[in-house]
Amino acid sequence: MDFDYSPRTREMIDRLDGFMRTHVLPANQAFHETAARGEYPLAILEPLKAKAYAEGLWNLFLPDLEETDPGTRLSNLEYAPLAEIMGRVPWSSEVFNCSAPDTGNMEILKRFATPEQKQKWLDPLLRGEIRSVVGLTEPDTASSDLTNLTTTIRRDGDHYVINGRKWFSTGARHPNAKICLLFGVSDPSPDAPRHRRHSFVIVPLDAPGVEVVRDVPIMHHHAPEGHCEVVYRNVRVPVENLLGKEGDGFLLAQERLGPGRIHHCMRTIGQCELALELMCDRALQRSTFGKTLAERSNIQDWIAQSRFEIDQARLLVLRTAWKMDREGTKAARVDVSAIKVVAARLQTNVVDRAMQVFGAAGITPDTPLSYLWSWGRALRYIDGPDEVHLMVIAREELAKAKAATGRNAAHFVRPH
Amino acid sequence: MDFDYSPRTREMIDRLDGFMRTHVLPANQAFHETAARGEYPLAILEPLKAKAYAEGLWNLFLPDLEETDPGTRLSNLEYAPLAEIMGRVPWSSEVFNCSAPDTGNMEILKRFATPEQKQKWLDPLLRGEIRSVVGLTEPDTASSDLTNLTTTIRRDGDHYVINGRKWFSTGARHPNAKICLLFGVSDPSPDAPRHRRHSFVIVPLDAPGVEVVRDVPIMHHHAPEGHCEVVYRNVRVPVENLLGKEGDGFLLAQERLGPGRIHHCMRTIGQCELALELMCDRALQRSTFGKTLAERSNIQDWIAQSRFEIDQARLLVLRTAWKMDREGTKAARVDVSAIKVVAARLQTNVVDRAMQVFGAAGITPDTPLSYLWSWGRALRYIDGPDEVHLMVIAREELAKAKAATGRNAAHFVRPH
Amino acid sequence: MDFDYSPRTREMIDRLDGFMRTHVLPANQAFHETAARGEYPLAILEPLKAKAYAEGLWNLFLPDLEETDPGTRLSNLEYAPLAEIMGRVPWSSEVFNCSAPDTGNMEILKRFATPEQKQKWLDPLLRGEIRSVVGLTEPDTASSDLTNLTTTIRRDGDHYVINGRKWFSTGARHPNAKICLLFGVSDPSPDAPRHRRHSFVIVPLDAPGVEVVRDVPIMHHHAPEGHCEVVYRNVRVPVENLLGKEGDGFLLAQERLGPGRIHHCMRTIGQCELALELMCDRALQRSTFGKTLAERSNIQDWIAQSRFEIDQARLLVLRTAWKMDREGTKAARVDVSAIKVVAARLQTNVVDRAMQVFGAAGITPDTPLSYLWSWGRALRYIDGPDEVHLMVIAREELAKAKAATGRNAAHFVRPH
Amino acid sequence: MDFDYSPRTREMIDRLDGFMRTHVLPANQAFHETAARGEYPLAILEPLKAKAYAEGLWNLFLPDLEETDPGTRLSNLEYAPLAEIMGRVPWSSEVFNCSAPDTGNMEILKRFATPEQKQKWLDPLLRGEIRSVVGLTEPDTASSDLTNLTTTIRRDGDHYVINGRKWFSTGARHPNAKICLLFGVSDPSPDAPRHRRHSFVIVPLDAPGVEVVRDVPIMHHHAPEGHCEVVYRNVRVPVENLLGKEGDGFLLAQERLGPGRIHHCMRTIGQCELALELMCDRALQRSTFGKTLAERSNIQDWIAQSRFEIDQARLLVLRTAWKMDREGTKAARVDVSAIKVVAARLQTNVVDRAMQVFGAAGITPDTPLSYLWSWGRALRYIDGPDEVHLMVIAREELAKAKAATGRNAAHFVRPH
């Protein structure tokens, strides 16, 4: 057992941290001003991307790459502290080609796409030339149970015809977004097996019948790239655009979610560290009724609790990454559910305290806090609501208990 | 002791509720669409105001009015359930001339304005012809301690010259907004008594040097009327615009806050009822993994807890209103601090549960929930942060304990 | 609506409070010392009972009494603040003949006993000459669902034969305990209606086959009167001892529980007030690191929160009592469930804070706090676990929602 | 970074677990029955101790031992999972000579005792022949600030004369208890440096003037060995019994607390695992209203939360142990404060949920839960109250923030 980062990890931390301070943070104000004008800040991003690519800070999230693919080839465990650092400036992941949903999309394209699909879509994604969207959640369906989803993917000759409405299609307004990995019902027959009814198809966003009807703000926050509502009306794509096999939809969705979820959690840790730092800074500066806030024991309690809540959550995230590296995504499924719940709650709790220390300023967009809170709140739903993850964890625990019935009988004291 | 509303109150509840269902709610969608276009929905409001005025649903919050003033003349206790009803549609208070900060401004103008000031500004406010702003909080000051505020009000001949920066000046972008009741330092001498250094002056918003520099969204939510940042640069107002006497600022601010705070709390109760109703509606409709959410015991626990948390908070608010009616605002100061903390926490807790039951939809603007949550979060700061109110309550409790030292000695069991 | 106690209530408060200070509290240390020796402190109680009886502070909980019955004839609303006062010294209820389970037993005997049963058992109970027990909960059954209970009451000629094991039979070790109102299966046929299978019989505690096998401490606290485990082996009682009709068991149990539960809640309020007073007293006395605890803002927060949590809970209890007086126990069933959950949680929360302020002393028996905490924890189970009450409340709320489907459609904003 | 136990640790876990199942758990019922009779179960313990000693499961907590000392020589990190296992049966630590306060006493005797003191007291302690007590906390002092303590250690010729009253002197009623390491004021002069005023002396418990006046139960639970109140009246010990130098008291107390605290935390983890296992077992067995508790989503939520709360706390404890091994106790001071708060809260939270799932049985002594809860509650005070540890953590965090002022300026977005 060893709690130290490896020398390679420490070196990567230093390099990434240096890049952030030298290149990214100085552009932060301009990024937000541009985005506030409704313009996607590509002019800021592209030179940063080129620099990151050149310095080998690229595709940091992807452990296994072909020899010809660009990227740094880190394990999940090595990636974790880097995702933390990127998390502190939410838009910065794109600089290093580590943005959701591209990350998850690249992962399943890597594992399940045909050589033609890879050449057409994965390669430009790996090079950061295009961006992509995933189409899962639907506004009129309880989407936390994926088998509920109703968008249809109907075979018609050598095409699929798609009809449906998706929302929270993140990135659909990004100027570089080219495709959506769309999830829908390919086998509507009532006696089809529940987990084999859905498939994924790759839908070019410029296909006729695809309409981005609106951007849906999350807790009133409009992301520059959009969390969009997208309508598909008789959209036709060639059958070659099927990802994997017909009926593989549920399987691929599950594969996709493991790493996606842990990346969110890693960024959360970094964002909470930032919130805690800001909370301390502010508490040291502000005085009311003759004392700094830092001298008040209730504020001190918030700081201390934030400290050990973050530390605990980070350790759980790191252990999960380590397990994914050693035993695979599937073996860490319950671990991922746990960190997913832990991280989202952590984020709202820690950031909420920080906002309160900032007073009125905390609920304005002048600090990063109101966005970080909103995002944390959304994380209690994104990639599965807390309640589903809690159910997964409980079932595992109950199964263990069932398998060991009677193990603890001697701990009871029988009265006479 | 009697927990029933009086017949008059019950009649008023029915009338207001009827008005809401017949006239206000049908206009809700149009109101939001207009506001979303960046236009203040006066065209929707003015006819509704005229109708409410005609029906005697007017100035419901103001217990004491001159014979010639328009209004319904209700006690705080009678007003409470009506404010609840208005709270359910946040923009509706304006229909009945019951919007903050006009309410508080009318109250202190009524008590402290000169006859000339009343004629010029109070009368049109009471008739709903103009709207007003209050200038307290400053971006660069820990404003929860009012004595910290730094905007200057300097006497110069028969004028005051104002310099400073305020924010969260709610309503400064309302098309009818005409004046700001501005709080600032009128006596900067270091040996002036701490609570006599500040004054209120009435500043016309069209005075040269007044600049509304931006609207500051609260948790990313832009109010149609604006929570504005306003800069005052060498703004000159005649000395007749002084409200009360020089040095009365702190006193007037305190007077102003009691009723203002309880109005927020009353509306919170109604908003939480709405959130609970929506949570139940949704839980009955949605199914995941073969069960409605309403059948799950964790969701049931949220519903039950929301029920009794709201009921308890309402009773505390009503008792505070009753005490204000009988003993005055000052006597109920600590009670108001208590409901202020209770209501803001209630609002974020209940609405948070409702959002979670709504899933992804809960964090969009399609339901009222994301706004109600954001507003609830802001209430933990508006009119004083929770921490200041908690301190007020604790000091009162400790003072009682000090005065009764030794009262409980016989409750201890002395060992031998 | 009126939040003042009536003049009669205020007078009764003064009288009871005076009695407590003059007679009961001076005996507190002796009571505990006697009980600690394993002796029931009858010698302390009997003279106090006689005095209370003489002063008309007797059977305060019983609203309706025959003309010849001794007692003060108060409504539930009038009783509430008196139960609070008694709650502060847990053993004092017996002084005023207001102890559970006698209170609930007297209530159902009053309503359902035959004239002969009343003469034999109710009259001496009303006069405080004997005490009684109730036999509900069973160690080997999930007793929160009463229909699970398995003790058998088998008709055999003109006797019932009882076999079973009960626990938490409070008071079975009291020297004056004479009878148990025992709940069991009188109709074991599998097709008997679920809620008509059980009956109550009155079992003299000296009947052959009744064995008090042990006292079961609650969180390690041994009550002087015992929360006993009692075994019934072929116990024979005459059929005249049946209470109500065969199959009435469930009905009578429900009737019994309403007032019993609210009495617990009333006492909780008083106990929490005491805990808050002690917390303040201690915080004023103790200093660490150069400051009194009362000056620390985290302790202040605990005090303030305790203050408004108690106030809110009290109002909910009082409103429930008022409703029971006006509409009957049954109409207030859901209200009682709410206060039951609220009070038990309040008690553990407030007392926990007080214990922490007392430091090591807080977890010793030298202060009343460790007992009050333990009792509060037990209240989360006594008379039904929180989870059952939460389910009752949620179902009511969901039923209301179901009956009003569509009521809130206009609150949503439809996107285009 | 590696989250696996070492092979040696895994082997030790297996051996200890096997010993527990084979030898300790079968004796559990008899231990409690003997203790319940007021008799210390030496007859059960001594053979188990001999067996553990023979098997080399001895002094597991002590990393560094002389060649001639008996013991297993494990690091803190290796000890952690073993302490977990022992924690599951609280009395079992003594079997392996790993009981507090002996553990802490052996540690400071090892570091600070003279050769004569070691031979006389440390050697028999290491062999498990005698037991020891530590005298810190005083009933009439706010002992969380050690500099407050008032017991006097006055030099008189070649003796020290001790006067004072201590409580929570754990183990003073153990039949093998021979000495107390007593902390008191050796330099009462008002101008003595605050942290050099106190010393430790070794007091034989049979010295004239030492009186164990009572055992103080914790939350009504009487430990078989006693948490005793001990009075010292003119107790004379030779000056050779001074531990370290005069004025070293505070220093030694600090040294003593680090490992002692982490041992508590390690045991807590094991106790919480046991509580979670019992909660699952019970939830699978019990049915109410037609469903097992395991099928209810609120119970599932409790199980899931307990799972990840325990996992997080364990990781933090292990990392702290690892840091103590690498950098020493002092370097891990703030880490120890964190786990101390985390573990005590964890224990009350997890066990509370388990108790609730057990219903009435949960609050009886028939399950281990009521004891585990009580002990967890005491841990919020033992070795320093949560509030002191929170202050320590916050100060460290604020100091880091102070040293890095301005680091985060670029994260703010300046409005224009």
Short mmCIF file of N, CA, C and O in Angstrom, two decimals, chain A residues 139-142 144-145 148 167-168 214 216-221 286-289 298 302 352 355-356 359-361 363-366 370-371 373-374 377-378 380-381 386-388, chain B residues 139-142 144-145 148 167-168 214 216-221 286-289 302 352 355-356 359-361 363-366 370-371 373-374 377-378 380-381 386-388:
data_model
loop_
_atom_site.label_atom_id
_atom_site.label_comp_id
_atom_site.label_asym_id
_atom_site.label_seq_id
_atom_site.Cartn_x
_atom_site.Cartn_y
_atom_site.Cartn_z
N PRO A 139 -36.54 14.18 -23.18
CA PRO A 139 -37.32 15.02 -22.26
C PRO A 139 -38.59 14.35 -21.73
O PRO A 139 -39.01 14.64 -20.63
N ASP A 140 -39.18 13.45 -22.50
CA ASP A 140 -40.47 12.91 -22.08
C ASP A 140 -40.39 11.52 -21.51
O ASP A 140 -41.40 10.82 -21.41
N THR A 141 -39.19 11.10 -21.11
CA THR A 141 -38.99 9.73 -20.64
C THR A 141 -38.19 9.76 -19.34
O THR A 141 -37.33 10.61 -19.18
N ALA A 142 -38.49 8.81 -18.45
CA ALA A 142 -37.67 8.66 -17.24
C ALA A 142 -36.37 7.99 -17.66
O ALA A 142 -36.22 6.78 -17.60
N SER A 144 -33.41 7.72 -16.56
CA SER A 144 -32.44 7.06 -15.69
C SER A 144 -32.53 5.55 -15.84
O SER A 144 -31.60 4.84 -15.51
N ASP A 145 -33.64 5.08 -16.36
CA ASP A 145 -33.77 3.68 -16.75
C ASP A 145 -33.68 3.66 -18.27
O ASP A 145 -34.65 3.95 -18.98
N ASN A 148 -36.16 2.60 -20.92
CA ASN A 148 -37.37 3.40 -21.16
C ASN A 148 -37.30 4.21 -22.46
O ASN A 148 -38.33 4.67 -22.96
N TRP A 167 -32.58 15.51 -25.28
CA TRP A 167 -32.09 16.78 -24.73
C TRP A 167 -30.85 16.50 -23.89
O TRP A 167 -30.42 15.37 -23.75
N PHE A 168 -30.25 17.58 -23.40
CA PHE A 168 -28.94 17.49 -22.74
C PHE A 168 -27.92 16.85 -23.67
O PHE A 168 -27.07 16.07 -23.25
N ARG A 214 -33.15 24.09 -29.25
CA ARG A 214 -32.82 25.11 -28.24
C ARG A 214 -31.68 24.62 -27.38
O ARG A 214 -31.36 23.44 -27.35
N VAL A 216 -30.68 24.25 -23.53
CA VAL A 216 -31.36 24.19 -22.23
C VAL A 216 -30.36 24.55 -21.14
O VAL A 216 -29.41 23.79 -20.91
N PRO A 217 -30.54 25.68 -20.49
CA PRO A 217 -29.59 26.02 -19.44
C PRO A 217 -29.75 25.08 -18.24
O PRO A 217 -30.84 24.58 -17.98
N ILE A 218 -28.67 24.83 -17.54
CA ILE A 218 -28.68 24.02 -16.32
C ILE A 218 -28.65 24.97 -15.15
O ILE A 218 -27.70 25.72 -14.99
N MET A 219 -29.70 24.95 -14.35
CA MET A 219 -29.81 25.92 -13.25
C MET A 219 -29.55 27.33 -13.78
O MET A 219 -28.81 28.10 -13.17
N HIS A 220 -30.15 27.66 -14.90
CA HIS A 220 -30.05 28.98 -15.53
C HIS A 220 -28.71 29.28 -16.17
O HIS A 220 -28.51 30.37 -16.70
N HIS A 221 -27.77 28.34 -16.10
CA HIS A 221 -26.47 28.60 -16.69
C HIS A 221 -26.43 28.04 -18.12
O HIS A 221 -26.61 26.84 -18.34
N ARG A 286 -12.25 39.19 4.79
CA ARG A 286 -13.47 39.90 5.18
C ARG A 286 -13.62 40.01 6.70
O ARG A 286 -13.42 39.03 7.42
N SER A 287 -14.05 41.18 7.15
CA SER A 287 -14.33 41.37 8.57
C SER A 287 -15.77 41.85 8.76
O SER A 287 -16.26 42.68 7.99
N THR A 288 -16.42 41.29 9.75
CA THR A 288 -17.73 41.82 10.18
C THR A 288 -17.73 41.87 11.69
O THR A 288 -17.18 40.99 12.34
N PHE A 289 -18.36 42.89 12.22
CA PHE A 289 -18.49 43.03 13.66
C PHE A 289 -17.14 42.84 14.37
O PHE A 289 -17.04 42.19 15.41
N ASN A 298 -17.58 28.91 13.42
CA ASN A 298 -18.46 28.22 12.47
C ASN A 298 -17.82 28.17 11.08
O ASN A 298 -17.85 27.13 10.42
N TRP A 302 -16.56 24.86 8.78
CA TRP A 302 -16.84 24.60 7.35
C TRP A 302 -15.55 24.28 6.60
O TRP A 302 -15.52 23.40 5.73
N ASP A 352 -21.30 25.20 -1.70
CA ASP A 352 -22.31 25.95 -0.98
C ASP A 352 -21.71 26.72 0.19
O ASP A 352 -22.01 27.89 0.42
N MET A 355 -19.76 29.66 -1.20
CA MET A 355 -20.65 30.75 -1.62
C MET A 355 -21.09 31.57 -0.41
O MET A 355 -21.13 32.80 -0.44
N GLN A 356 -21.43 30.87 0.67
CA GLN A 356 -21.93 31.58 1.85
C GLN A 356 -20.84 32.50 2.42
O GLN A 356 -21.13 33.60 2.87
N GLY A 359 -20.69 35.70 0.61
CA GLY A 359 -21.83 36.61 0.70
C GLY A 359 -22.47 36.79 -0.65
O GLY A 359 -22.45 35.90 -1.50
N ALA A 360 -23.04 37.97 -0.87
CA ALA A 360 -23.75 38.23 -2.12
C ALA A 360 -22.89 37.91 -3.33
O ALA A 360 -23.37 37.38 -4.34
N ALA A 361 -21.59 38.17 -3.26
CA ALA A 361 -20.73 37.91 -4.41
C ALA A 361 -20.75 36.43 -4.80
O ALA A 361 -20.58 36.09 -5.96
N ILE A 363 -23.09 34.37 -5.08
CA ILE A 363 -24.19 33.92 -5.95
C ILE A 363 -24.19 34.67 -7.28
O ILE A 363 -25.11 34.50 -8.08
N THR A 364 -23.16 35.44 -7.54
CA THR A 364 -23.01 36.13 -8.82
C THR A 364 -22.08 35.32 -9.72
O THR A 364 -21.38 34.43 -9.25
N PRO A 365 -22.02 35.67 -11.00
CA PRO A 365 -21.06 34.98 -11.87
C PRO A 365 -19.64 35.56 -11.79
O PRO A 365 -18.77 35.13 -12.55
N ASP A 366 -19.39 36.49 -10.88
CA ASP A 366 -18.05 37.08 -10.79
C ASP A 366 -17.04 36.10 -10.21
O ASP A 366 -15.84 36.21 -10.45
N SER A 370 -20.78 30.03 -8.39
CA SER A 370 -22.17 29.73 -8.74
C SER A 370 -22.22 28.73 -9.89
O SER A 370 -23.09 27.86 -9.92
N TYR A 371 -21.27 28.81 -10.81
CA TYR A 371 -21.24 27.79 -11.87
C TYR A 371 -20.88 26.42 -11.31
O TYR A 371 -21.50 25.40 -11.64
N TRP A 373 -21.34 25.27 -8.39
CA TRP A 373 -22.46 24.69 -7.65
C TRP A 373 -23.48 24.12 -8.63
O TRP A 373 -23.94 22.98 -8.47
N SER A 374 -23.84 24.91 -9.62
CA SER A 374 -24.86 24.46 -10.58
C SER A 374 -24.44 23.17 -11.26
O SER A 374 -25.25 22.26 -11.44
N ARG A 377 -24.79 20.33 -8.91
CA ARG A 377 -26.19 19.91 -8.77
C ARG A 377 -26.61 19.07 -9.96
O ARG A 377 -27.30 18.05 -9.81
N ALA A 378 -26.17 19.48 -11.15
CA ALA A 378 -26.49 18.71 -12.35
C ALA A 378 -25.88 17.32 -12.27
O ALA A 378 -26.48 16.34 -12.71
N ARG A 380 -25.73 15.43 -9.90
CA ARG A 380 -26.58 14.49 -9.16
C ARG A 380 -27.58 13.83 -10.11
O ARG A 380 -28.31 12.93 -9.73
N TYR A 381 -27.60 14.28 -11.36
CA TYR A 381 -28.45 13.64 -12.36
C TYR A 381 -27.70 13.10 -13.57
O TYR A 381 -28.05 12.06 -14.12
N ASP A 386 -28.43 9.94 -8.45
CA ASP A 386 -27.91 9.34 -7.21
C ASP A 386 -28.69 8.10 -6.80
O ASP A 386 -28.10 7.10 -6.38
N GLU A 387 -30.00 8.17 -6.93
CA GLU A 387 -30.84 7.10 -6.38
C GLU A 387 -30.60 5.77 -7.08
O GLU A 387 -30.69 4.71 -6.47
N VAL A 388 -30.30 5.84 -8.39
CA VAL A 388 -30.00 4.59 -9.10
C VAL A 388 -28.65 4.04 -8.63
O VAL A 388 -28.51 2.83 -8.40
N PRO B 139 -20.62 46.09 -3.47
CA PRO B 139 -19.82 44.94 -3.90
C PRO B 139 -18.50 44.79 -3.15
O PRO B 139 -18.01 43.68 -2.97
N ASP B 140 -17.94 45.89 -2.68
CA ASP B 140 -16.59 45.78 -2.12
C ASP B 140 -16.57 45.84 -0.59
O ASP B 140 -15.52 46.09 0.01
N THR B 141 -17.73 45.61 0.01
CA THR B 141 -17.85 45.75 1.46
C THR B 141 -18.56 44.53 2.01
O THR B 141 -19.44 43.99 1.37
N ALA B 142 -18.17 44.11 3.23
CA ALA B 142 -18.90 43.04 3.91
C ALA B 142 -20.20 43.65 4.43
O ALA B 142 -20.31 44.11 5.56
N SER B 144 -23.07 42.66 5.32
CA SER B 144 -23.96 42.11 6.34
C SER B 144 -23.82 42.90 7.64
O SER B 144 -24.69 42.85 8.50
N ASP B 145 -22.74 43.62 7.78
CA ASP B 145 -22.57 44.57 8.87
C ASP B 145 -22.75 45.95 8.26
O ASP B 145 -21.83 46.52 7.66
N ASN B 148 -20.40 48.88 7.97
CA ASN B 148 -19.24 48.83 7.07
C ASN B 148 -19.42 49.66 5.80
O ASN B 148 -18.44 49.96 5.12
N TRP B 167 -24.75 47.27 -5.35
CA TRP B 167 -25.27 46.22 -6.22
C TRP B 167 -26.43 45.53 -5.54
O TRP B 167 -26.81 45.88 -4.43
N PHE B 168 -27.04 44.60 -6.28
CA PHE B 168 -28.29 44.00 -5.83
C PHE B 168 -29.35 45.07 -5.57
O PHE B 168 -30.15 44.97 -4.66
N ARG B 214 -24.76 47.27 -14.79
CA ARG B 214 -25.07 45.91 -15.28
C ARG B 214 -26.15 45.30 -14.40
O ARG B 214 -26.40 45.76 -13.28
N VAL B 216 -26.89 41.92 -12.41
CA VAL B 216 -26.12 40.81 -11.85
C VAL B 216 -27.05 39.62 -11.66
O VAL B 216 -27.95 39.67 -10.82
N PRO B 217 -26.88 38.55 -12.42
CA PRO B 217 -27.77 37.41 -12.22
C PRO B 217 -27.49 36.73 -10.89
O PRO B 217 -26.36 36.75 -10.39
N ILE B 218 -28.54 36.15 -10.32
CA ILE B 218 -28.41 35.40 -9.08
C ILE B 218 -28.39 33.93 -9.44
O ILE B 218 -29.37 33.42 -9.97
N MET B 219 -27.31 33.26 -9.16
CA MET B 219 -27.15 31.85 -9.57
C MET B 219 -27.52 31.72 -11.05
O MET B 219 -28.27 30.84 -11.44
N HIS B 220 -26.99 32.62 -11.86
CA HIS B 220 -27.18 32.64 -13.31
C HIS B 220 -28.58 33.05 -13.76
O HIS B 220 -28.86 33.05 -14.96
N HIS B 221 -29.47 33.35 -12.84
CA HIS B 221 -30.82 33.73 -13.24
C HIS B 221 -30.93 35.26 -13.32
O HIS B 221 -30.71 35.95 -12.32
N ARG B 286 -44.08 9.21 -12.97
CA ARG B 286 -42.88 8.60 -13.53
C ARG B 286 -42.64 7.20 -13.00
O ARG B 286 -42.75 6.96 -11.80
N SER B 287 -42.25 6.31 -13.90
CA SER B 287 -41.87 4.95 -13.51
C SER B 287 -40.45 4.65 -13.94
O SER B 287 -40.06 5.00 -15.05
N THR B 288 -39.70 3.99 -13.07
CA THR B 288 -38.40 3.46 -13.46
C THR B 288 -38.29 2.07 -12.87
O THR B 288 -38.75 1.83 -11.75
N PHE B 289 -37.68 1.17 -13.62
CA PHE B 289 -37.47 -0.20 -13.14
C PHE B 289 -38.76 -0.82 -12.60
O PHE B 289 -38.77 -1.48 -11.57
N TRP B 302 -38.97 11.80 1.41
CA TRP B 302 -38.77 13.21 1.02
C TRP B 302 -40.09 13.97 1.07
O TRP B 302 -40.13 15.13 1.49
N ASP B 352 -34.92 21.36 -3.56
CA ASP B 352 -33.89 20.42 -4.01
C ASP B 352 -34.47 19.02 -4.17
O ASP B 352 -34.19 18.33 -5.16
N MET B 355 -36.60 18.95 -7.30
CA MET B 355 -35.77 18.91 -8.52
C MET B 355 -35.30 17.48 -8.77
O MET B 355 -35.31 17.00 -9.90
N GLN B 356 -34.87 16.82 -7.72
CA GLN B 356 -34.32 15.47 -7.92
C GLN B 356 -35.41 14.52 -8.43
O GLN B 356 -35.14 13.67 -9.28
N GLY B 359 -35.80 14.81 -12.08
CA GLY B 359 -34.68 14.40 -12.92
C GLY B 359 -34.13 15.58 -13.70
O GLY B 359 -34.15 16.73 -13.23
N ALA B 360 -33.64 15.30 -14.88
CA ALA B 360 -33.02 16.34 -15.69
C ALA B 360 -33.93 17.55 -15.85
O ALA B 360 -33.47 18.70 -15.83
N ALA B 361 -35.24 17.31 -15.99
CA ALA B 361 -36.16 18.44 -16.17
C ALA B 361 -36.10 19.41 -14.99
O ALA B 361 -36.33 20.61 -15.16
N ILE B 363 -33.69 20.63 -13.39
CA ILE B 363 -32.64 21.65 -13.41
C ILE B 363 -32.75 22.54 -14.65
O ILE B 363 -31.87 23.37 -14.90
N THR B 364 -33.83 22.40 -15.41
CA THR B 364 -34.08 23.28 -16.55
C THR B 364 -35.04 24.40 -16.14
O THR B 364 -35.67 24.31 -15.08
N PRO B 365 -35.20 25.41 -16.99
CA PRO B 365 -36.18 26.47 -16.66
C PRO B 365 -37.61 26.09 -17.05
O PRO B 365 -38.50 26.92 -16.94
N ASP B 366 -37.84 24.86 -17.51
CA ASP B 366 -39.19 24.48 -17.92
C ASP B 366 -40.13 24.31 -16.73
O ASP B 366 -41.34 24.44 -16.85
N SER B 370 -36.04 25.35 -10.71
CA SER B 370 -34.66 25.85 -10.67
C SER B 370 -34.63 27.32 -10.24
O SER B 370 -33.73 27.74 -9.51
N TYR B 371 -35.65 28.08 -10.64
CA TYR B 371 -35.70 29.47 -10.16
C TYR B 371 -35.98 29.51 -8.65
O TYR B 371 -35.34 30.28 -7.91
N TRP B 373 -35.29 27.36 -6.43
CA TRP B 373 -34.10 26.99 -5.67
C TRP B 373 -33.12 28.15 -5.62
O TRP B 373 -32.60 28.51 -4.55
N SER B 374 -32.86 28.73 -6.77
CA SER B 374 -31.88 29.81 -6.83
C SER B 374 -32.28 30.97 -5.91
O SER B 374 -31.45 31.55 -5.22
N ARG B 377 -31.69 30.04 -2.38
CA ARG B 377 -30.28 30.16 -2.03
C ARG B 377 -29.89 31.61 -1.79
O ARG B 377 -29.15 31.92 -0.85
N ALA B 378 -30.42 32.48 -2.64
CA ALA B 378 -30.13 33.91 -2.46
C ALA B 378 -30.69 34.41 -1.11
O ALA B 378 -30.08 35.25 -0.45
N ARG B 380 -30.60 33.05 1.59
CA ARG B 380 -29.67 32.82 2.69
C ARG B 380 -28.70 34.00 2.82
O ARG B 380 -27.92 34.06 3.77
N TYR B 381 -28.77 34.92 1.89
CA TYR B 381 -27.98 36.13 2.00
C TYR B 381 -28.79 37.43 2.02
O TYR B 381 -28.43 38.39 2.72
N ASP B 386 -27.62 34.14 6.99
CA ASP B 386 -28.04 33.26 8.09
C ASP B 386 -27.19 33.44 9.35
O ASP B 386 -27.71 33.45 10.46
N GLU B 387 -25.88 33.57 9.14
CA GLU B 387 -24.97 33.56 10.28
C GLU B 387 -25.20 34.76 11.21
O GLU B 387 -25.02 34.65 12.42
N VAL B 388 -25.59 35.90 10.62
CA VAL B 388 -25.87 37.06 11.47
C VAL B 388 -27.17 36.82 12.25
O VAL B 388 -27.26 37.10 13.44
#
